[in-house]
Coordinates of C-alpha atoms in Angstrom, one line a residue:
X1 CA -10.1 -39.2 -48.6
X2 CA -7.1 -40.9 -47.0
X3 CA -7.0 -44.7 -47.3
X4 CA -7.0 -46.8 -44.1
X5 CA -6.8 -50.1 -46.0
X6 CA -5.5 -51.1 -49.4
X7 CA -6.5 -54.8 -49.6
X8 CA -9.7 -54.3 -51.5
X9 CA -11.5 -56.7 -49.2
X10 CA -13.6 -54.5 -46.8
X11 CA -17.4 -55.0 -47.0
X12 CA -18.8 -52.7 -44.3
X13 CA -17.9 -50.6 -41.2
X14 CA -19.2 -49.0 -38.1
X15 CA -17.9 -47.3 -34.9
X16 CA -17.4 -48.3 -31.3
X17 CA -18.4 -46.0 -28.5
X18 CA -14.7 -45.2 -28.0
X19 CA -14.3 -44.1 -31.6
X20 CA -12.5 -47.2 -32.9
X21 CA -13.5 -48.3 -36.4
X22 CA -15.0 -51.9 -36.7
X23 CA -14.9 -53.1 -40.4
X24 CA -15.4 -56.5 -41.9
X25 CA -13.4 -58.0 -44.6
X26 CA -13.7 -61.2 -46.7
X27 CA -10.5 -63.4 -46.9
X28 CA -10.5 -66.9 -48.3
X29 CA -14.3 -67.4 -47.8
X30 CA -14.0 -66.2 -44.2
X31 CA -15.4 -63.0 -42.8
X32 CA -13.3 -61.1 -40.3
X33 CA -14.2 -58.2 -38.1
X34 CA -11.2 -55.9 -37.6
X35 CA -10.9 -53.0 -35.0
X36 CA -8.8 -50.1 -36.1
X37 CA -7.7 -47.5 -33.6
X38 CA -7.3 -44.0 -35.3
X39 CA -5.1 -42.7 -32.5
X40 CA -2.6 -45.5 -32.2
X41 CA -3.0 -46.6 -35.8
X42 CA -3.3 -50.2 -34.7
X43 CA -5.4 -53.0 -36.0
X44 CA -6.6 -56.2 -34.4
X45 CA -9.0 -59.0 -35.3
X46 CA -12.0 -59.4 -33.0
X47 CA -14.1 -61.9 -34.8
X48 CA -13.9 -64.5 -37.6
X49 CA -16.9 -66.4 -39.1
X50 CA -17.9 -68.2 -42.2
X51 CA -21.2 -66.4 -42.3
X52 CA -21.6 -63.3 -44.4
X53 CA -21.8 -60.1 -42.3
X54 CA -24.6 -57.8 -43.6
X55 CA -24.5 -55.0 -41.1
X56 CA -21.9 -54.4 -38.5
X57 CA -23.9 -52.0 -36.3
X58 CA -26.1 -55.0 -35.4
X59 CA -23.2 -57.1 -34.1
X60 CA -23.6 -57.7 -30.4
X61 CA -20.2 -57.1 -28.7
X62 CA -19.4 -57.3 -24.9
X63 CA -18.0 -54.3 -23.1
X64 CA -14.4 -53.5 -24.1
X65 CA -12.2 -52.2 -21.4
X66 CA -9.0 -50.7 -22.7
X67 CA -5.8 -50.2 -20.6
X68 CA -5.0 -46.6 -19.7
X69 CA -1.8 -46.0 -21.7
X70 CA -1.3 -42.3 -20.6
X71 CA 0.2 -39.9 -23.1
X72 CA 3.8 -40.5 -22.0
X73 CA 3.5 -44.2 -22.6
X74 CA 1.8 -44.1 -26.0
X75 CA 4.0 -45.4 -28.7
X76 CA 4.9 -42.9 -31.4
X77 CA 3.3 -44.2 -34.5
X78 CA 4.9 -41.7 -36.8
X79 CA 3.2 -39.5 -39.4
X80 CA -0.4 -39.2 -38.1
X81 CA -1.7 -39.0 -41.7
X82 CA -0.2 -42.2 -42.7
X83 CA -2.8 -44.9 -43.5
X84 CA -2.7 -48.3 -41.6
X85 CA -1.4 -50.8 -44.2
X86 CA -1.7 -53.8 -42.0
X87 CA 0.6 -55.6 -39.6
X88 CA 3.3 -56.4 -42.1
X89 CA 3.9 -52.8 -43.1
X90 CA 3.8 -51.4 -39.5
X91 CA 7.1 -49.9 -38.3
X92 CA 9.0 -51.8 -35.5
X93 CA 8.4 -49.7 -32.4
X94 CA 11.1 -51.4 -30.3
X95 CA 10.6 -53.2 -27.0
X96 CA 10.6 -50.1 -24.8
X97 CA 7.6 -48.7 -26.5
X98 CA 5.6 -51.9 -27.0
X99 CA 2.8 -52.9 -24.7
X100 CA 1.4 -56.5 -24.3
X101 CA -1.8 -55.1 -22.9
X102 CA -4.8 -56.0 -25.0
X103 CA -8.4 -54.9 -24.6
X104 CA -10.3 -57.1 -22.3
X105 CA -14.0 -57.8 -22.8
X106 CA -16.1 -58.0 -19.7
X107 CA -19.7 -59.1 -19.1
X108 CA -21.8 -58.2 -16.1
X109 CA -24.5 -60.4 -14.8
X110 CA -26.6 -60.8 -11.6
X111 CA -26.0 -63.8 -9.4
X112 CA -27.6 -64.6 -6.0
X113 CA -28.5 -60.9 -5.6
X114 CA -25.0 -59.8 -6.4
X115 CA -23.3 -58.5 -9.6
X116 CA -20.4 -60.5 -11.2
X117 CA -18.0 -58.9 -13.5
X118 CA -16.3 -61.6 -15.7
X119 CA -13.7 -61.7 -18.5
X120 CA -15.7 -63.0 -21.5
X121 CA -12.7 -65.1 -22.6
X122 CA -11.6 -66.3 -19.1
X123 CA -14.2 -67.6 -16.7
X124 CA -11.6 -67.6 -13.9
X125 CA -11.0 -63.9 -14.2
X126 CA -14.0 -62.5 -12.4
X127 CA -15.0 -60.2 -9.5
X128 CA -18.2 -60.6 -7.4
X129 CA -19.6 -57.3 -6.3
X130 CA -21.6 -58.0 -3.2
X131 CA -24.9 -56.2 -2.8
X132 CA -26.5 -57.1 0.6
X133 CA -30.3 -57.0 0.6
X134 CA -30.4 -56.3 -3.2
X135 CA -33.2 -57.7 -5.6
X136 CA -33.1 -57.6 -9.4
X137 CA -29.6 -55.9 -9.6
X138 CA -28.8 -54.4 -13.0
X139 CA -25.3 -53.3 -14.0
X140 CA -24.7 -50.2 -16.0
X141 CA -21.0 -50.2 -17.0
X142 CA -21.4 -47.2 -19.3
X143 CA -22.2 -45.1 -16.2
X144 CA -20.2 -47.3 -13.8
X145 CA -23.4 -47.9 -11.7
X146 CA -25.7 -50.7 -10.5
X147 CA -29.4 -50.4 -9.8
X148 CA -31.5 -52.6 -7.5
X149 CA -34.5 -53.0 -5.3
X150 CA -34.1 -52.9 -1.5
X151 CA -37.0 -54.1 0.6
X152 CA -40.3 -53.6 -1.1
X153 CA -40.4 -49.9 -1.7
X154 CA -36.9 -48.6 -2.6
X155 CA -34.9 -48.4 -5.8
X156 CA -31.2 -47.8 -5.1
X157 CA -28.2 -46.8 -7.1
X158 CA -24.5 -47.7 -6.2
X159 CA -21.8 -45.9 -8.1
X160 CA -19.1 -46.5 -8.8
X161 CA -19.8 -50.2 -8.9
X162 CA -18.5 -52.0 -5.9
X163 CA -17.7 -48.9 -3.7
X164 CA -20.7 -49.5 -1.3
X165 CA -22.0 -45.9 -1.5
X166 CA -25.8 -46.1 -2.0
X167 CA -28.1 -43.5 -3.3
X168 CA -31.9 -43.9 -2.9
X169 CA -33.5 -43.0 -6.2
X170 CA -37.0 -43.7 -5.2
X171 CA -39.0 -44.4 -2.1
X172 CA -42.5 -45.7 -3.2
X173 CA -45.7 -46.9 -1.6
X174 CA -46.8 -50.5 -2.4
X175 CA -44.5 -53.3 -3.5
X176 CA -41.9 -52.9 -6.3
X177 CA -42.1 -56.3 -7.8
X178 CA -39.5 -56.1 -10.7
X179 CA -37.0 -53.7 -12.2
X180 CA -35.5 -53.3 -15.7
X181 CA -33.2 -50.8 -17.3
X182 CA -33.2 -49.1 -20.8
X183 CA -29.5 -48.4 -21.4
X184 CA -30.2 -46.4 -24.6
X185 CA -32.4 -43.8 -22.8
X186 CA -31.0 -44.3 -19.3
X187 CA -34.4 -45.0 -17.9
X188 CA -35.5 -47.5 -15.2
X189 CA -38.9 -49.2 -15.7
X190 CA -40.5 -50.9 -12.7
X191 CA -43.7 -52.7 -11.8
X192 CA -45.6 -52.2 -8.5
X193 CA -47.8 -55.2 -7.7
X194 CA -49.7 -53.5 -4.9
X195 CA -50.5 -50.2 -6.8
X196 CA -51.1 -52.1 -10.1
X197 CA -48.8 -49.8 -12.1
X198 CA -45.9 -49.9 -14.4
X199 CA -43.8 -46.8 -14.2
X200 CA -40.6 -45.2 -15.6
X201 CA -37.9 -43.2 -13.8
X202 CA -35.6 -41.0 -15.9
X203 CA -32.2 -41.3 -14.4
X204 CA -31.0 -38.0 -16.0
X205 CA -33.7 -35.7 -14.7
X206 CA -35.2 -37.9 -11.9
X207 CA -38.7 -37.4 -13.5
X208 CA -41.2 -40.2 -13.2
X209 CA -44.3 -41.2 -15.1
X210 CA -46.9 -43.9 -14.9
X211 CA -46.9 -45.9 -18.1
X212 CA -49.8 -48.3 -17.2
X213 CA -52.2 -48.2 -14.2
X214 CA -55.1 -50.4 -13.2
X215 CA -53.1 -53.7 -13.7
X216 CA -53.6 -56.8 -11.6
X217 CA -50.4 -57.5 -9.6
X218 CA -47.9 -57.0 -12.4
X219 CA -44.7 -58.9 -12.0
X220 CA -41.8 -60.5 -13.9
X221 CA -41.3 -57.4 -16.0
X222 CA -38.9 -57.8 -19.0
X223 CA -38.0 -55.1 -21.6
X224 CA -36.5 -55.0 -25.1
X225 CA -35.0 -51.4 -25.5
X226 CA -34.7 -51.9 -29.3
X227 CA -38.4 -52.2 -29.8
X228 CA -39.4 -50.6 -26.5
X229 CA -41.5 -53.7 -25.8
X230 CA -42.6 -54.5 -22.3
X231 CA -43.7 -58.0 -21.3
X232 CA -45.2 -58.8 -17.8
X233 CA -47.3 -61.3 -15.9
X234 CA -50.7 -60.5 -14.4
X235 CA -51.5 -63.8 -12.6
X236 CA -51.9 -66.5 -15.2
X237 CA -52.0 -63.9 -18.1
X238 CA -49.0 -62.5 -19.9
X239 CA -49.4 -59.0 -21.4
X240 CA -47.3 -56.8 -23.7
X241 CA -47.2 -53.1 -24.3
X242 CA -44.5 -50.5 -24.7
X243 CA -43.1 -47.2 -23.2
X244 CA -45.2 -45.2 -25.6
X245 CA -48.2 -46.5 -23.6
X246 CA -50.3 -48.2 -26.3
X247 CA -53.1 -50.1 -24.8
X248 CA -51.6 -53.4 -23.4
X249 CA -52.9 -56.7 -24.9
X250 CA -52.8 -60.3 -23.8
X251 CA -49.9 -62.3 -25.3
X252 CA -51.5 -65.5 -26.3
X253 CA -54.8 -67.0 -25.6
X254 CA -56.2 -67.2 -22.0
X255 CA -55.1 -70.3 -20.4
X256 CA -52.0 -70.6 -22.6
X257 CA -49.7 -69.7 -19.7
X258 CA -50.0 -71.0 -16.2
X259 CA -48.2 -68.1 -14.3
X260 CA -45.4 -70.4 -13.1
X261 CA -43.2 -69.9 -16.2
X262 CA -39.7 -68.8 -15.4
X263 CA -39.7 -66.3 -18.2
X264 CA -41.7 -65.2 -21.2
X265 CA -40.2 -63.1 -24.0
X266 CA -41.6 -61.6 -27.1
X267 CA -39.9 -60.5 -30.3
X268 CA -42.1 -57.8 -31.9
X269 CA -40.5 -57.7 -35.3
X270 CA -41.2 -61.4 -36.0
X271 CA -44.2 -61.8 -33.6
X272 CA -42.5 -64.8 -32.0
X273 CA -43.0 -65.8 -28.3
X274 CA -40.6 -67.9 -26.2
X275 CA -41.0 -69.2 -22.7
X276 CA -39.1 -71.3 -20.1
X277 CA -41.5 -73.7 -18.4
X278 CA -41.1 -75.4 -15.1
X279 CA -39.7 -78.5 -16.7
X280 CA -36.6 -76.3 -17.4
X281 CA -36.9 -76.4 -21.2
X282 CA -37.2 -73.5 -23.7
X283 CA -40.3 -73.4 -25.9
X284 CA -41.5 -71.4 -28.9
X285 CA -45.2 -70.5 -28.5
X286 CA -47.5 -70.1 -31.6
X287 CA -50.3 -67.8 -30.7
X288 CA -52.3 -68.8 -33.8
X289 CA -52.5 -72.5 -32.8
X290 CA -52.0 -72.1 -29.1
X291 CA -49.3 -74.7 -29.1
X292 CA -45.7 -74.9 -27.7
X293 CA -42.8 -76.3 -29.7
X294 CA -39.8 -77.3 -27.7
X295 CA -36.5 -75.7 -28.5
X296 CA -34.5 -77.7 -25.9
X297 CA -35.2 -81.0 -24.2
X298 CA -32.3 -81.3 -21.8
X299 CA -34.2 -80.1 -18.7
X300 CA -31.5 -77.7 -17.8
X301 CA -32.6 -74.2 -18.9
X302 CA -33.1 -71.6 -16.2
X303 CA -34.0 -68.3 -17.9
X304 CA -34.0 -66.7 -21.3
X305 CA -34.0 -63.3 -23.1
X306 CA -33.6 -61.8 -26.6
X307 CA -30.8 -60.1 -28.5
X308 CA -31.7 -57.2 -30.8
X309 CA -31.5 -59.4 -33.9
X310 CA -34.2 -61.9 -32.5
X311 CA -31.7 -64.6 -31.4
X312 CA -32.7 -66.3 -28.1
X313 CA -30.1 -66.2 -25.2
X314 CA -30.8 -68.8 -22.6
X315 CA -28.9 -70.0 -19.5
X316 CA -28.5 -73.7 -18.6
X317 CA -26.9 -75.5 -15.7
X318 CA -24.5 -78.4 -16.6
X319 CA -22.2 -80.0 -14.1
X320 CA -22.3 -77.1 -11.7
X321 CA -21.5 -74.7 -14.5
X322 CA -23.8 -72.1 -15.9
X323 CA -23.7 -71.5 -19.6
X324 CA -25.3 -68.8 -21.7
X325 CA -26.3 -70.2 -25.2
X326 CA -27.4 -68.3 -28.2
X327 CA -30.0 -69.9 -30.5
X328 CA -30.8 -68.6 -33.9
X329 CA -34.5 -69.3 -34.8
X330 CA -33.8 -68.9 -38.6
X331 CA -30.7 -71.2 -38.9
X332 CA -31.7 -73.4 -36.0
X333 CA -28.1 -73.2 -34.7
X334 CA -26.9 -72.9 -31.2
X335 CA -23.5 -71.6 -29.8
X336 CA -22.1 -70.9 -26.3
X337 CA -21.3 -67.3 -25.5
X338 CA -20.5 -67.5 -21.8
X339 CA -19.6 -70.0 -19.1
X340 CA -19.5 -69.3 -15.4
X341 CA -19.6 -71.1 -12.0
X342 CA -21.9 -68.4 -10.6
X343 CA -25.7 -68.8 -10.8
X344 CA -27.4 -66.6 -13.4
X345 CA -30.6 -65.0 -11.9
X346 CA -31.9 -63.0 -14.8
X347 CA -30.6 -63.0 -18.3
X348 CA -32.1 -59.8 -19.5
X349 CA -29.9 -58.1 -16.9
X350 CA -26.8 -59.6 -18.4
X351 CA -24.8 -56.6 -19.8
X352 CA -23.4 -57.4 -23.2
X353 CA -24.1 -54.1 -24.9
X354 CA -24.5 -53.7 -28.7
X355 CA -22.3 -51.2 -30.4
X356 CA -23.9 -47.9 -29.7
X357 CA -25.5 -45.9 -32.4
X358 CA -25.3 -42.0 -32.5
X359 CA -27.4 -40.2 -30.0
X360 CA -30.5 -38.9 -31.9
X361 CA -31.6 -36.6 -29.1
X362 CA -34.7 -36.9 -26.9
X363 CA -37.3 -37.2 -29.6
X364 CA -37.6 -41.0 -28.9
X365 CA -37.4 -40.7 -25.1
X366 CA -40.7 -41.1 -23.2
X367 CA -42.0 -37.9 -21.7
X368 CA -41.6 -38.1 -18.1
X369 CA -44.3 -35.7 -17.0
X370 CA -43.9 -32.2 -15.6
X371 CA -40.3 -31.2 -16.1
X372 CA -39.6 -30.0 -12.5
X373 CA -42.2 -32.1 -10.5
X374 CA -41.8 -35.8 -10.0
X375 CA -44.8 -38.0 -9.9
X376 CA -45.4 -38.7 -6.1
X377 CA -47.7 -41.7 -6.6
X378 CA -51.4 -42.3 -7.0
X379 CA -52.8 -41.3 -3.6
X380 CA -53.7 -37.8 -4.6
X381 CA -54.7 -38.6 -8.2
X382 CA -58.4 -39.0 -9.3
X383 CA -59.8 -42.3 -10.6
X384 CA -58.9 -42.3 -14.2
X385 CA -61.6 -44.8 -15.3
X386 CA -61.5 -48.4 -16.4
X387 CA -58.9 -50.2 -14.2
X388 CA -57.6 -52.2 -17.1
X389 CA -57.1 -49.3 -19.4
X390 CA -54.0 -47.1 -19.2
X391 CA -54.5 -43.4 -18.6
X392 CA -53.9 -41.7 -21.9
X393 CA -54.5 -38.2 -20.6
X394 CA -52.3 -35.3 -22.0
X395 CA -50.6 -34.8 -18.6
X396 CA -48.8 -38.1 -18.5
X397 CA -48.9 -39.0 -22.2
X398 CA -45.4 -39.1 -23.7
X399 CA -44.4 -36.8 -26.5
X400 CA -45.1 -38.6 -29.8

């Protein structure tokens, strides 16, 4: 074992997708998250808080884009086996080998049918990627792609982001009413309001499977990739299910929701429900008492979604600025995480990825049907029975 630190203050550690080591340390009752680069042997502080950090791989961090240093421009850090002893003990590399470039954290979000790429620390540093005719655009920075609906029947991919080259991934029958993306499994999930289905499209194999059929005009689909929980509207009812195709159930009592809510989100681990009502406030819904408790009362909330830890992210408009706020239901605390002048269409498409965990293979990935044959729709399929019950047959059933 070779020491990386020698201060005796490190509490826990995890990895970024680029292979940097994030570790937390306690100093003077403050908890700091430090990023250590094994190649350059450099350390920088990325977060400081007074709250204890239990588990770093649950910390939600924005995309980190590092400058391309090139081999010839990389500073020589000396003995590759020498541990990083902190800034005070680092050798002076001289002006010619130093770089002032620091990692820039970007977030991507949909606005007016376009995608905006914005510096998380500088709202004036942003780029609007125009997507004429697009609905429900979703950025995928990991694969440098954006997915969206064109017209009523087409799902389109543009890659790289902003180059204008469009690839039609799916031409469907009926009306595709909403679209979400599972970045962990690289799967698109979409609802078709005319066919009454919720379906999945595997972007790696282009295989397609019906998750639910026999639904009544499903719309306003949202998805939590950490729990594989789907939430959608069927008229005035809100239903939940998941990509493993358990029988969907109504979220709340009939009559609890009116169908005009701007968003409804469900946190499966805590069984909590949140919704944004037409009065532009965020509410917590108690399914046991069929009551709504206001979280905000400023009348400025536009939409909401959940983080993997169960915090509520919601957007609000204040003085022509759009802010993304994070509310912790346990501590009842709120903090601002983003501000922009661009309208925020749909928060669950805001790309602020968590630190990725190791790929565990395909065992948790939904089975997308026959490996070489895509599902071409329902027109040639026999009636599978009760219209409100999903087809659980072996052919389309995911591998458990």
